PDB file of C-alpha atoms in Angstrom:
ATOM      1  CA  MET X 137     -11.177  13.674  11.388  1.00  0.00           C
ATOM      2  CA  ALA X 138      -7.389  13.409  11.431  1.00  0.00           C
ATOM      3  CA  THR X 139      -5.429  14.838   8.528  1.00  0.00           C
ATOM      4  CA  PHE X 140      -1.971  13.711   7.517  1.00  0.00           C
ATOM      5  CA  SER X 141       0.639  15.407   5.364  1.00  0.00           C
ATOM      6  CA  ASP X 142       2.585  13.431   2.780  1.00  0.00           C
ATOM      7  CA  GLN X 143       5.614  13.541   5.095  1.00  0.00           C
ATOM      8  CA  GLN X 144       3.576  12.111   7.991  1.00  0.00           C
ATOM      9  CA  LEU X 145       2.356   9.271   5.755  1.00  0.00           C
ATOM     10  CA  VAL X 146       5.945   8.652   4.648  1.00  0.00           C
ATOM     11  CA  ALA X 147       7.155   8.586   8.270  1.00  0.00           C
ATOM     12  CA  ALA X 148       4.434   6.082   9.193  1.00  0.00           C
ATOM     13  CA  ALA X 149       5.367   3.859   6.228  1.00  0.00           C
ATOM     14  CA  ILE X 150       9.047   3.969   7.163  1.00  0.00           C
ATOM     15  CA  ALA X 151       8.205   3.085  10.776  1.00  0.00           C
ATOM     16  CA  ALA X 152       6.065   0.164   9.587  1.00  0.00           C
ATOM     17  CA  SER X 153       8.948  -1.137   7.453  1.00  0.00           C
ATOM     18  CA  GLN X 154      10.929  -1.683  10.650  1.00  0.00           C
ATOM     19  CA  HIS X 155       8.554  -4.541  11.544  1.00  0.00           C
ATOM     20  CA  ALA X 156       8.975  -6.386   8.235  1.00  0.00           C
ATOM     21  CA  TYR X 157       9.677 -10.115   8.467  1.00  0.00           C
ATOM     22  CA  ILE X 158      12.098 -10.573   5.559  1.00  0.00           C
ATOM     23  CA  PRO X 159      14.522 -13.449   6.191  1.00  0.00           C
ATOM     24  CA  TYR X 160      14.710 -14.351   2.481  1.00  0.00           C
ATOM     25  CA  SER X 161      14.624 -11.198   0.375  1.00  0.00           C
ATOM     26  CA  ARG X 162      15.978  -8.744   2.948  1.00  0.00           C
ATOM     27  CA  TYR X 163      13.724  -6.195   1.161  1.00  0.00           C
ATOM     28  CA  ALA X 164      11.749  -4.356   3.833  1.00  0.00           C
ATOM     29  CA  VAL X 165       8.544  -2.635   2.785  1.00  0.00           C
ATOM     30  CA  GLY X 166       6.284  -0.483   4.903  1.00  0.00           C
ATOM     31  CA  ALA X 167       2.933   0.990   3.924  1.00  0.00           C
ATOM     32  CA  ALA X 168       0.696   3.621   5.465  1.00  0.00           C
ATOM     33  CA  LEU X 169      -2.853   3.636   4.084  1.00  0.00           C
ATOM     34  CA  LEU X 170      -5.115   6.601   4.802  1.00  0.00           C
ATOM     35  CA  ALA X 171      -8.849   5.904   4.972  1.00  0.00           C
ATOM     36  CA  SER X 172     -11.267   8.593   3.838  1.00  0.00           C
ATOM     37  CA  ASP X 173     -12.373   9.104   7.455  1.00  0.00           C
ATOM     38  CA  GLY X 174      -8.796  10.016   8.449  1.00  0.00           C
ATOM     39  CA  THR X 175      -7.861   6.697  10.079  1.00  0.00           C
ATOM     40  CA  LEU X 176      -4.349   5.496   9.294  1.00  0.00           C
ATOM     41  CA  TYR X 177      -3.512   1.809   8.799  1.00  0.00           C
ATOM     42  CA  THR X 178       0.037   0.548   8.519  1.00  0.00           C
ATOM     43  CA  GLY X 179       1.490  -2.697   7.267  1.00  0.00           C
ATOM     44  CA  CYS X 180       4.762  -4.425   6.511  1.00  0.00           C
ATOM     45  CA  ASN X 181       5.707  -7.333   4.317  1.00  0.00           C
ATOM     46  CA  VAL X 182       5.762 -10.788   5.900  1.00  0.00           C
ATOM     47  CA  GLU X 183       7.638 -13.534   4.047  1.00  0.00           C
ATOM     48  CA  SER X 184       7.231 -17.296   4.136  1.00  0.00           C
ATOM     49  CA  ALA X 185       9.741 -19.986   3.220  1.00  0.00           C
ATOM     50  CA  SER X 186       7.281 -21.334   0.656  1.00  0.00           C
ATOM     51  CA  PHE X 187       6.971 -17.820  -0.859  1.00  0.00           C
ATOM     52  CA  SER X 188       3.366 -17.923  -2.143  1.00  0.00           C
ATOM     53  CA  PRO X 189       1.861 -17.144   1.296  1.00  0.00           C
ATOM     54  CA  THR X 190       4.071 -14.053   1.549  1.00  0.00           C
ATOM     55  CA  ILE X 191       2.026 -10.860   1.890  1.00  0.00           C
ATOM     56  CA  CYS X 192       3.088  -7.392   0.863  1.00  0.00           C
ATOM     57  CA  ALA X 193       2.950  -4.349   3.140  1.00  0.00           C
ATOM     58  CA  GLU X 194       0.271  -2.645   1.053  1.00  0.00           C
ATOM     59  CA  ARG X 195      -2.049  -5.629   1.283  1.00  0.00           C
ATOM     60  CA  THR X 196      -1.344  -6.017   5.004  1.00  0.00           C
ATOM     61  CA  ALA X 197      -2.466  -2.423   5.605  1.00  0.00           C
ATOM     62  CA  LEU X 198      -5.484  -2.833   3.322  1.00  0.00           C
ATOM     63  CA  VAL X 199      -6.627  -6.096   4.906  1.00  0.00           C
ATOM     64  CA  LYS X 200      -6.301  -4.551   8.379  1.00  0.00           C
ATOM     65  CA  ALA X 201      -8.426  -1.598   7.274  1.00  0.00           C
ATOM     66  CA  VAL X 202     -11.095  -3.663   5.519  1.00  0.00           C
ATOM     67  CA  SER X 203     -11.296  -6.061   8.470  1.00  0.00           C
ATOM     68  CA  GLU X 204     -12.160  -3.037  10.620  1.00  0.00           C
ATOM     69  CA  GLY X 205     -14.912  -1.859   8.284  1.00  0.00           C
ATOM     70  CA  GLN X 206     -13.100   0.637   6.049  1.00  0.00           C
ATOM     71  CA  ARG X 207     -13.963   0.695   2.362  1.00  0.00           C
ATOM     72  CA  GLU X 208     -12.767   4.099   1.112  1.00  0.00           C
ATOM     73  CA  PHE X 209      -9.170   5.299   0.974  1.00  0.00           C
ATOM     74  CA  THR X 210      -7.451   8.482  -0.149  1.00  0.00           C
ATOM     75  CA  ALA X 211      -3.695   7.837  -0.057  1.00  0.00           C
ATOM     76  CA  VAL X 212      -1.018   5.245   0.533  1.00  0.00           C
ATOM     77  CA  ALA X 213       2.678   5.798   1.161  1.00  0.00           C
ATOM     78  CA  VAL X 214       5.009   2.916   0.343  1.00  0.00           C
ATOM     79  CA  ALA X 215       8.537   2.930   1.756  1.00  0.00           C
ATOM     80  CA  THR X 216      11.362   0.712   0.471  1.00  0.00           C
ATOM     81  CA  ARG X 217      15.132   1.095   0.244  1.00  0.00           C
ATOM     82  CA  ASP X 218      14.806   2.246  -3.380  1.00  0.00           C
ATOM     83  CA  ALA X 219      11.255   3.707  -3.460  1.00  0.00           C
ATOM     84  CA  GLY X 220       9.900   0.564  -5.129  1.00  0.00           C
ATOM     85  CA  SER X 221       6.427   0.552  -6.602  1.00  0.00           C
ATOM     86  CA  PRO X 222       3.574  -1.720  -5.448  1.00  0.00           C
ATOM     87  CA  CYS X 223       3.460  -5.090  -7.187  1.00  0.00           C
ATOM     88  CA  GLY X 224       0.647  -5.947  -9.581  1.00  0.00           C
ATOM     89  CA  VAL X 225      -1.326  -7.887  -6.969  1.00  0.00           C
ATOM     90  CA  CYS X 226      -1.227  -4.916  -4.569  1.00  0.00           C
ATOM     91  CA  ARG X 227      -2.229  -2.517  -7.339  1.00  0.00           C
ATOM     92  CA  GLN X 228      -5.200  -4.724  -8.188  1.00  0.00           C
ATOM     93  CA  LEU X 229      -6.416  -5.096  -4.605  1.00  0.00           C
ATOM     94  CA  LEU X 230      -6.059  -1.367  -3.880  1.00  0.00           C
ATOM     95  CA  TYR X 231      -7.892  -0.626  -7.152  1.00  0.00           C
ATOM     96  CA  GLU X 232     -10.823  -2.691  -5.883  1.00  0.00           C
ATOM     97  CA  PHE X 233     -11.509   0.026  -3.318  1.00  0.00           C
ATOM     98  CA  SER X 234      -9.939   3.248  -4.613  1.00  0.00           C
ATOM     99  CA  PRO X 235      -8.955   3.546  -8.290  1.00  0.00           C
ATOM    100  CA  SER X 236      -8.039   7.209  -7.778  1.00  0.00           C
ATOM    101  CA  LEU X 237      -5.897   6.568  -4.672  1.00  0.00           C
ATOM    102  CA  THR X 238      -2.853   8.824  -4.292  1.00  0.00           C
ATOM    103  CA  VAL X 239       0.318   6.697  -4.186  1.00  0.00           C
ATOM    104  CA  ILE X 240       3.484   8.105  -2.618  1.00  0.00           C
ATOM    105  CA  LEU X 241       6.712   6.180  -3.244  1.00  0.00           C
ATOM    106  CA  THR X 242       9.547   6.927  -0.843  1.00  0.00           C
ATOM    107  CA  ASP X 243      12.894   5.545   0.159  1.00  0.00           C
ATOM    108  CA  LEU X 244      13.691   4.665   3.763  1.00  0.00           C
ATOM    109  CA  ASP X 245      15.376   8.038   4.275  1.00  0.00           C
ATOM    110  CA  GLY X 246      12.058   9.791   3.627  1.00  0.00           C
ATOM    111  CA  ASN X 247      12.883  11.091   0.160  1.00  0.00           C
ATOM    112  CA  ILE X 248       9.751  11.039  -1.975  1.00  0.00           C
ATOM    113  CA  HIS X 249      10.597   9.764  -5.464  1.00  0.00           C
ATOM    114  CA  LEU X 250       7.113   9.767  -6.976  1.00  0.00           C
ATOM    115  CA  THR X 251       3.606  10.865  -6.120  1.00  0.00           C
ATOM    116  CA  THR X 252       1.033   9.577  -8.576  1.00  0.00           C
ATOM    117  CA  MET X 253      -2.452   8.137  -8.807  1.00  0.00           C
ATOM    118  CA  LEU X 254      -3.189   4.418  -8.644  1.00  0.00           C
ATOM    119  CA  ASP X 255      -5.077   4.506 -11.943  1.00  0.00           C
ATOM    120  CA  GLU X 256      -1.823   5.753 -13.526  1.00  0.00           C
ATOM    121  CA  LEU X 257       0.026   2.722 -12.121  1.00  0.00           C
ATOM    122  CA  LEU X 258      -2.780   0.381 -13.219  1.00  0.00           C
ATOM    123  CA  PRO X 259      -4.221   1.873 -16.413  1.00  0.00           C
ATOM    124  CA  HIS X 260      -7.410   0.262 -17.688  1.00  0.00           C
ATOM    125  CA  GLY X 261      -7.787  -1.499 -14.350  1.00  0.00           C
ATOM    126  CA  PHE X 262     -10.463  -4.098 -13.686  1.00  0.00           C
ATOM    127  CA  GLY X 263     -12.703  -3.329 -10.734  1.00  0.00           C
ATOM    128  CA  PRO X 264     -16.207  -3.523  -9.309  1.00  0.00           C
ATOM    129  CA  VAL X 265     -17.646  -1.396 -12.110  1.00  0.00           C
ATOM    130  CA  ASN X 266     -16.663  -4.156 -14.555  1.00  0.00           C
ATOM    131  CA  MET X 267     -18.703  -6.710 -12.619  1.00  0.00           C
ATOM    132  CA  LYS X 268     -21.996  -4.846 -13.004  1.00  0.00           C
ATOM    133  CA  GLU X 269     -24.444  -6.055 -15.606  1.00  0.00           C
TER     134      GLU X 269
END
């Protein structure tokens, strides 16, 4: 099983941000999502002129991972020009799989601004446990 340091996750997120399709916002985001088996999935944001179909980097990485059979994750690094935090939709979808996910927020120079847990970013989150009778 591969292991990754925080700096390696950050570097992968920064590299992924270079592929962002951002003709409208000019706000590149890259994400590197680490599955519990050590597999790394990256994603970038992809915008659309009609905006609602736009997908964030975090969800791109997550959808890639889930489409390949992954269901458990340990960490995600998110790289933006100002170490921006995942949006609410991304927080919710990540919470679906890993409420205690480590979240690393970094700028595009590799400076880590915050390392926290997803359940701190989405307190009192709604997930699969809430759907059980």
